[in-house]
Short mmCIF file of C-alpha atoms (C1' of nucleotides) in Angstrom, two decimals:
data_model
loop_
_atom_site.label_atom_id
_atom_site.label_comp_id
_atom_site.label_asym_id
_atom_site.label_seq_id
_atom_site.Cartn_x
_atom_site.Cartn_y
_atom_site.Cartn_z
CA UNK A 1 11.63 -14.99 32.26
CA UNK A 2 11.26 -11.22 32.03
CA UNK A 3 10.77 -9.77 28.57
CA UNK A 4 12.28 -6.48 29.69
CA UNK A 5 15.53 -8.18 30.61
CA UNK A 6 15.75 -10.18 27.41
CA UNK A 7 18.56 -8.81 25.28
CA UNK A 8 17.11 -9.21 21.78
CA UNK A 9 13.94 -7.55 22.96
CA UNK A 10 15.81 -4.64 24.54
CA UNK A 11 17.87 -4.08 21.43
CA UNK A 12 14.88 -4.08 19.14
CA UNK A 13 12.97 -1.62 21.32
CA UNK A 14 16.00 0.64 21.51
CA UNK A 15 16.70 0.63 17.81
CA UNK A 16 13.02 1.17 17.03
CA UNK A 17 12.97 4.25 19.23
CA UNK A 18 16.01 5.70 17.49
CA UNK A 19 14.84 4.82 13.99
CA UNK A 20 11.35 6.15 14.49
CA UNK A 21 12.67 9.37 15.95
CA UNK A 22 14.92 9.92 12.96
CA UNK A 23 12.31 8.89 10.40
CA UNK A 24 9.80 11.35 11.78
CA UNK A 25 12.36 14.12 11.92
CA UNK A 26 13.43 13.64 8.28
CA UNK A 27 9.89 13.39 7.04
CA UNK A 28 9.04 16.65 8.79
CA UNK A 29 12.19 18.56 7.94
CA UNK A 30 12.98 17.38 4.43
CA UNK A 31 10.05 15.24 3.21
CA UNK A 32 12.19 12.14 2.75
CA UNK A 33 11.91 8.72 4.33
CA UNK A 34 14.62 6.43 5.68
CA UNK A 35 15.11 4.51 2.42
CA UNK A 36 15.48 7.73 0.50
CA UNK A 37 17.85 9.12 3.05
CA UNK A 38 20.11 6.07 2.87
CA UNK A 39 20.20 6.10 -0.91
CA UNK A 40 20.95 9.82 -0.94
CA UNK A 41 23.86 9.37 1.45
CA UNK A 42 25.27 6.60 -0.70
CA UNK A 43 24.95 8.61 -3.90
CA UNK A 44 26.59 11.55 -2.17
CA UNK A 45 29.69 9.47 -1.56
CA UNK A 46 29.43 7.38 -4.74
CA UNK A 47 28.33 9.33 -7.77
CA UNK A 48 27.34 7.53 -10.96
CA UNK A 49 26.58 4.06 -9.67
CA UNK A 50 23.89 1.51 -10.53
CA UNK A 51 20.96 0.23 -8.48
CA UNK A 52 22.82 -3.01 -8.01
CA UNK A 53 25.77 -1.23 -6.46
CA UNK A 54 23.51 0.83 -4.21
CA UNK A 55 21.83 -2.35 -3.06
CA UNK A 56 25.19 -3.84 -2.12
CA UNK A 57 26.38 -0.74 -0.30
CA UNK A 58 23.17 -0.22 1.65
CA UNK A 59 22.30 -3.86 2.32
CA UNK A 60 18.78 -2.98 1.22
CA UNK A 61 16.59 -5.20 -0.95
CA UNK A 62 16.67 -4.58 -4.72
CA UNK A 63 12.91 -4.04 -4.88
CA UNK A 64 13.16 -1.36 -2.26
CA UNK A 65 16.08 0.25 -4.06
CA UNK A 66 14.18 0.24 -7.33
CA UNK A 67 11.22 1.98 -5.74
CA UNK A 68 13.34 4.43 -3.81
CA UNK A 69 15.26 5.47 -6.92
CA UNK A 70 12.02 5.92 -8.84
CA UNK A 71 10.68 8.14 -6.07
CA UNK A 72 13.87 10.20 -5.85
CA UNK A 73 13.88 10.76 -9.61
CA UNK A 74 10.23 11.84 -9.42
CA UNK A 75 11.08 14.25 -6.63
CA UNK A 76 13.84 15.58 -8.88
CA UNK A 77 16.82 14.89 -6.68
CA UNK A 78 18.58 12.46 -9.07
CA UNK A 79 19.48 12.16 -12.70
CA UNK A 80 19.38 8.83 -14.49
CA UNK A 81 21.72 8.00 -17.34
CA UNK A 82 22.11 4.92 -19.45
CA UNK A 83 24.94 2.66 -18.37
CA UNK A 84 27.57 2.76 -21.12
CA UNK A 85 28.31 -0.97 -21.11
CA UNK A 86 25.10 -2.61 -19.88
CA UNK A 87 21.76 -1.84 -21.50
CA UNK A 88 19.87 -3.28 -18.51
CA UNK A 89 21.40 -0.88 -16.04
CA UNK A 90 21.23 2.82 -15.37
CA UNK A 91 23.63 5.10 -13.54
CA UNK A 92 22.33 7.48 -10.92
CA UNK A 93 23.75 10.62 -9.44
CA UNK A 94 22.58 13.57 -7.40
CA UNK A 95 21.52 16.56 -9.48
CA UNK A 96 21.81 20.12 -8.26
CA UNK A 97 18.66 19.95 -6.15
CA UNK A 98 19.92 16.68 -4.66
CA UNK A 99 23.30 18.14 -3.75
CA UNK A 100 21.59 21.14 -2.26
CA UNK A 101 19.36 18.89 -0.16
CA UNK A 102 22.32 16.93 1.09
CA UNK A 103 24.12 20.06 2.19
CA UNK A 104 21.19 20.55 4.58
CA UNK A 105 20.56 16.93 5.54
CA UNK A 106 24.08 15.87 6.42
CA UNK A 107 24.90 18.49 9.06
CA UNK A 108 21.47 17.83 10.49
CA UNK A 109 22.12 14.10 10.73
CA UNK A 110 25.51 14.64 12.29
CA UNK A 111 24.03 17.05 14.78
CA UNK A 112 21.45 14.42 15.75
CA UNK A 113 24.13 11.81 16.30
CA UNK A 114 26.36 14.24 18.13
CA UNK A 115 23.56 15.20 20.43
CA UNK A 116 22.95 11.54 21.23
CA UNK A 117 26.63 10.79 21.77
CA UNK A 118 27.25 13.93 23.78
CA UNK A 119 25.15 12.43 26.52
CA UNK A 120 27.65 9.61 26.88
CA UNK A 121 31.07 9.90 28.50
CA UNK A 122 34.18 9.35 26.41
CA UNK A 123 34.53 5.94 28.04
CA UNK A 124 30.94 5.01 27.23
CA UNK A 125 31.37 6.06 23.61
CA UNK A 126 34.40 3.81 23.30
CA UNK A 127 32.53 0.93 24.89
CA UNK A 128 29.61 1.45 22.53
CA UNK A 129 31.85 1.48 19.50
CA UNK A 130 33.61 -1.64 20.68
CA UNK A 131 30.39 -3.53 21.39
CA UNK A 132 28.82 -2.71 18.03
CA UNK A 133 31.93 -3.98 16.28
CA UNK A 134 31.91 -7.13 18.37
CA UNK A 135 28.26 -7.89 17.69
CA UNK A 136 28.74 -7.40 14.00
CA UNK A 137 31.59 -9.88 14.03
CA UNK A 138 29.57 -12.37 16.08
CA UNK A 139 26.48 -12.09 13.92
CA UNK A 140 28.35 -12.08 10.63
CA UNK B 1 29.78 11.22 6.02
CA UNK B 2 30.00 7.44 6.13
CA UNK B 3 26.74 5.60 6.60
CA UNK B 4 28.58 2.65 8.14
CA UNK B 5 29.92 4.84 10.91
CA UNK B 6 26.61 6.50 11.62
CA UNK B 7 25.31 5.30 14.97
CA UNK B 8 21.56 5.14 14.31
CA UNK B 9 22.26 3.21 11.13
CA UNK B 10 24.55 0.75 12.91
CA UNK B 11 22.03 0.16 15.65
CA UNK B 12 19.17 -0.50 13.27
CA UNK B 13 21.22 -2.94 11.19
CA UNK B 14 22.32 -4.74 14.34
CA UNK B 15 18.87 -5.02 15.82
CA UNK B 16 17.44 -6.14 12.48
CA UNK B 17 19.96 -8.94 12.28
CA UNK B 18 19.11 -10.15 15.75
CA UNK B 19 15.34 -9.82 15.31
CA UNK B 20 15.29 -11.54 11.93
CA UNK B 21 17.40 -14.37 13.22
CA UNK B 22 15.07 -14.94 16.14
CA UNK B 23 11.89 -14.53 14.07
CA UNK B 24 13.02 -17.14 11.59
CA UNK B 25 14.06 -19.54 14.32
CA UNK B 26 10.71 -19.30 16.13
CA UNK B 27 8.71 -19.64 12.95
CA UNK B 28 10.65 -22.78 12.06
CA UNK B 29 10.77 -24.35 15.50
CA UNK B 30 7.38 -23.44 16.94
CA UNK B 31 5.29 -21.87 14.17
CA UNK B 32 4.88 -18.58 16.04
CA UNK B 33 5.90 -15.07 15.04
CA UNK B 34 7.49 -12.32 17.15
CA UNK B 35 4.20 -10.71 18.16
CA UNK B 36 2.81 -14.04 19.28
CA UNK B 37 5.98 -14.83 21.14
CA UNK B 38 5.90 -11.54 23.04
CA UNK B 39 2.28 -11.97 24.01
CA UNK B 40 2.89 -15.55 25.12
CA UNK B 41 5.78 -14.49 27.34
CA UNK B 42 3.65 -11.81 28.93
CA UNK B 43 0.74 -14.17 29.57
CA UNK B 44 3.15 -16.67 31.05
CA UNK B 45 4.14 -14.17 33.71
CA UNK B 46 0.73 -12.46 33.99
CA UNK B 47 -2.18 -14.86 33.81
CA UNK B 48 -5.71 -13.51 33.40
CA UNK B 49 -5.07 -10.07 31.99
CA UNK B 50 -6.82 -7.99 29.34
CA UNK B 51 -5.65 -6.85 25.89
CA UNK B 52 -5.20 -3.38 27.30
CA UNK B 53 -2.82 -4.62 29.96
CA UNK B 54 -0.88 -6.70 27.44
CA UNK B 55 -0.54 -3.67 25.24
CA UNK B 56 0.90 -1.67 28.12
CA UNK B 57 3.33 -4.39 29.15
CA UNK B 58 4.60 -5.10 25.63
CA UNK B 59 4.54 -1.55 24.29
CA UNK B 60 2.86 -2.98 21.20
CA UNK B 61 0.02 -1.29 19.34
CA UNK B 62 -3.53 -2.25 20.37
CA UNK B 63 -4.44 -3.28 16.83
CA UNK B 64 -1.52 -5.63 16.71
CA UNK B 65 -2.41 -7.02 20.14
CA UNK B 66 -5.99 -7.58 19.06
CA UNK B 67 -4.88 -9.52 16.01
CA UNK B 68 -2.23 -11.49 17.86
CA UNK B 69 -4.70 -12.58 20.54
CA UNK B 70 -7.19 -13.64 17.89
CA UNK B 71 -4.54 -15.71 16.17
CA UNK B 72 -3.35 -17.32 19.42
CA UNK B 73 -6.92 -18.26 20.35
CA UNK B 74 -7.39 -19.77 16.88
CA UNK B 75 -4.18 -21.75 17.30
CA UNK B 76 -5.58 -22.95 20.62
CA UNK B 77 -2.89 -21.66 22.94
CA UNK B 78 -5.14 -19.32 24.95
CA UNK B 79 -8.50 -19.26 26.65
CA UNK B 80 -10.69 -16.18 26.63
CA UNK B 81 -13.05 -15.35 29.45
CA UNK B 82 -15.42 -12.49 30.02
CA UNK B 83 -14.03 -9.81 32.30
CA UNK B 84 -16.10 -9.87 35.51
CA UNK B 85 -16.40 -6.10 35.87
CA UNK B 86 -16.10 -4.75 32.32
CA UNK B 87 -18.29 -6.06 29.53
CA UNK B 88 -16.01 -4.56 26.87
CA UNK B 89 -12.97 -6.52 27.99
CA UNK B 90 -11.91 -10.14 28.04
CA UNK B 91 -9.33 -11.88 30.17
CA UNK B 92 -6.77 -14.11 28.53
CA UNK B 93 -4.61 -16.90 29.87
CA UNK B 94 -2.50 -19.73 28.56
CA UNK B 95 -4.34 -23.01 28.30
CA UNK B 96 -2.65 -26.38 28.68
CA UNK B 97 -1.30 -26.38 25.12
CA UNK B 98 -0.03 -22.83 25.67
CA UNK B 99 1.77 -23.73 28.87
CA UNK B 100 3.24 -26.78 27.19
CA UNK B 101 4.50 -24.62 24.33
CA UNK B 102 6.10 -22.16 26.72
CA UNK B 103 7.97 -24.91 28.52
CA UNK B 104 9.72 -25.50 25.19
CA UNK B 105 10.01 -21.91 24.00
CA UNK B 106 11.49 -20.33 27.09
CA UNK B 107 14.56 -22.51 27.57
CA UNK B 108 15.13 -22.15 23.86
CA UNK B 109 14.99 -18.36 24.04
CA UNK B 110 17.29 -18.29 27.04
CA UNK B 111 19.72 -20.58 25.27
CA UNK B 112 19.75 -18.20 22.31
CA UNK B 113 20.49 -15.23 24.52
CA UNK B 114 23.07 -17.13 26.54
CA UNK B 115 24.84 -18.17 23.38
CA UNK B 116 24.99 -14.58 22.26
CA UNK B 117 26.17 -13.29 25.63
CA UNK B 118 28.66 -16.10 26.12
CA UNK B 119 30.69 -14.59 23.31
CA UNK B 120 31.17 -11.45 25.38
CA UNK B 121 33.47 -11.12 28.36
CA UNK B 122 32.03 -10.41 31.78
CA UNK B 123 33.23 -6.82 31.40
CA UNK B 124 31.58 -6.44 28.00
CA UNK B 125 28.29 -7.82 29.33
CA UNK B 126 28.32 -5.23 32.11
CA UNK B 127 29.08 -2.46 29.63
CA UNK B 128 26.26 -3.62 27.38
CA UNK B 129 23.78 -3.68 30.21
CA UNK B 130 24.90 -0.25 31.35
CA UNK B 131 24.67 1.28 27.86
CA UNK B 132 21.20 -0.11 27.18
CA UNK B 133 19.99 1.37 30.43
CA UNK B 134 21.59 4.69 29.63
CA UNK B 135 20.08 4.89 26.15
CA UNK B 136 16.66 4.08 27.49
CA UNK B 137 16.95 6.91 29.98
CA UNK B 138 18.18 9.31 27.31
CA UNK B 139 15.48 8.38 24.82
CA UNK B 140 12.70 8.29 27.37
"C1'" DT C 1 -31.27 10.28 36.21
"C1'" DA C 2 -29.75 11.82 31.71
"C1'" DT C 3 -26.17 13.21 28.87
"C1'" DT C 4 -21.50 13.82 27.61
"C1'" DT C 5 -16.85 12.08 27.58
"C1'" DT C 6 -13.63 8.49 27.92
"C1'" DT C 7 -12.10 3.88 27.34
"C1'" DT C 8 -11.73 -0.96 25.30
"C1'" DG C 9 -11.37 -3.45 21.48
"C1'" DT C 10 -12.38 -4.38 16.36
"C1'" DT C 11 -12.70 -3.28 11.58
"C1'" DT C 12 -11.58 -0.68 7.53
"C1'" DC C 13 -8.36 1.45 4.75
"C1'" DA C 14 -4.03 2.84 2.79
"C1'" DT C 15 0.92 2.10 3.02
"C1'" DT C 16 5.10 -0.52 3.33
"C1'" DT C 17 7.43 -4.53 2.51
"C1'" DG C 18 9.72 -8.40 0.11
"C1'" DA C 19 9.16 -13.00 -2.31
"C1'" DA C 20 8.18 -14.68 -6.71
"C1'" DA C 21 7.41 -14.07 -11.40
"C1'" DC C 22 8.69 -11.59 -15.18
"C1'" DT C 23 11.34 -8.89 -19.06
"C1'" DA C 24 15.43 -7.70 -21.13
"C1'" DT C 25 20.11 -8.21 -21.57
"C1'" DT C 26 24.59 -10.18 -20.82
"C1'" DT C 27 27.82 -13.90 -19.94
"C1'" DA C 28 29.24 -18.73 -20.28
"C1'" DC C 29 29.72 -22.60 -22.81
"C1'" DC C 30 29.30 -25.85 -26.57
"C1'" DG D 1 27.73 -18.32 -33.96
"C1'" DG D 2 24.00 -20.23 -31.15
"C1'" DT D 3 21.90 -21.81 -27.03
"C1'" DA D 4 21.76 -22.10 -21.91
"C1'" DA D 5 22.52 -19.88 -17.60
"C1'" DA D 6 23.08 -15.83 -14.99
"C1'" DT D 7 22.16 -11.02 -13.97
"C1'" DA D 8 19.76 -6.11 -13.59
"C1'" DG D 9 15.79 -4.25 -12.70
"C1'" DT D 10 10.49 -3.97 -12.57
"C1'" DT D 11 5.93 -5.55 -11.61
"C1'" DT D 12 2.62 -8.39 -9.30
"C1'" DC D 13 0.94 -10.40 -5.34
"C1'" DA D 14 0.14 -11.31 -0.55
"C1'" DA D 15 1.26 -10.32 4.22
"C1'" DA D 16 2.17 -7.06 7.97
"C1'" DT D 17 1.40 -2.74 9.86
"C1'" DG D 18 -0.87 1.18 12.14
"C1'" DA D 19 -3.91 5.41 11.68
"C1'" DA D 20 -8.58 6.49 11.62
"C1'" DA D 21 -13.25 5.31 12.05
"C1'" DC D 22 -16.21 2.65 14.48
"C1'" DA D 23 -19.24 0.09 18.13
"C1'" DA D 24 -20.11 -0.88 22.74
"C1'" DA D 25 -19.67 -0.06 27.41
"C1'" DA D 26 -18.03 2.55 31.43
"C1'" DA D 27 -17.02 6.80 33.84
"C1'" DA D 28 -17.73 11.59 34.59
"C1'" DT D 29 -20.64 15.35 34.90
"C1'" DA D 30 -24.71 18.00 34.95
#
DNA sequence: TATTTTTTGTTTCATTTGAAACTATTTACC
DNA sequence: GGTAAATAGTTTCAAATGAAACAAAAAATA
């Protein structure tokens, strides 16, 4: 049995390489980590939502969401407001600084992905897309 | 920009699902974690090697290797012996309990992989193999 | 040979993580 | 309405992680 031929091992190495590369890049360029980046993207598309909703959309743990939101408020990228119907919850949305940040981060992220995908042929890109979908269906 | 369509995000979610599934399974079935499992596999194929060599083969950090070896010796799956030429280093190999464990773990791991791959067509398996190789070349 | 540099492996420290416990509030049910 | 159960979010705790500092030995160099 060869570890380097073992699929779960290969996938984890691969994903680690990609994640680490991105994490480092974002930390250097924008001073944000992966959790923060994910939450920012979600708030960009979904203004005025609660931590609970962010947790559902990102599939991230609620503790992590809580901490990430706290950090993003401290860094002054988000505004908090009391939820009108639920005193336990708060709504979050990007403030001006946050929107400004995202106007830099998003093209950068897309450029990173594009650069990665540009090294694949059209056929390979289709295969990749298909396989990811298939695995997600298999693994639930 | 949709997070769910963003390749690096998809890959990390996918790999996390697979890794977590395996980690849980091994903890339940054999009481070993992923680090221990990787080191055991390597020692199965490469008896009598040093921590340094294991680190190279597994691409795992030397601190993590040091701790994993300590734990595996405590659990009585490995024997340590002084390296004949280098007083700083020790050689490690599976002892009888370790070999016995591996005779259970390996078929189990292969069954897991086979089950995953059996849900792909022959064509999809080839594509997967090809894409993993390609990404590894791209990412260095 | 003596001294500097490199290498192997461990320990210390700070950070990240999530499970479990907790608070506060809301919803369900009698 | 009043109590029990569920829910949103935070804090506490312990485990995992790796960078940096460290000790010991080997290799390189003078």
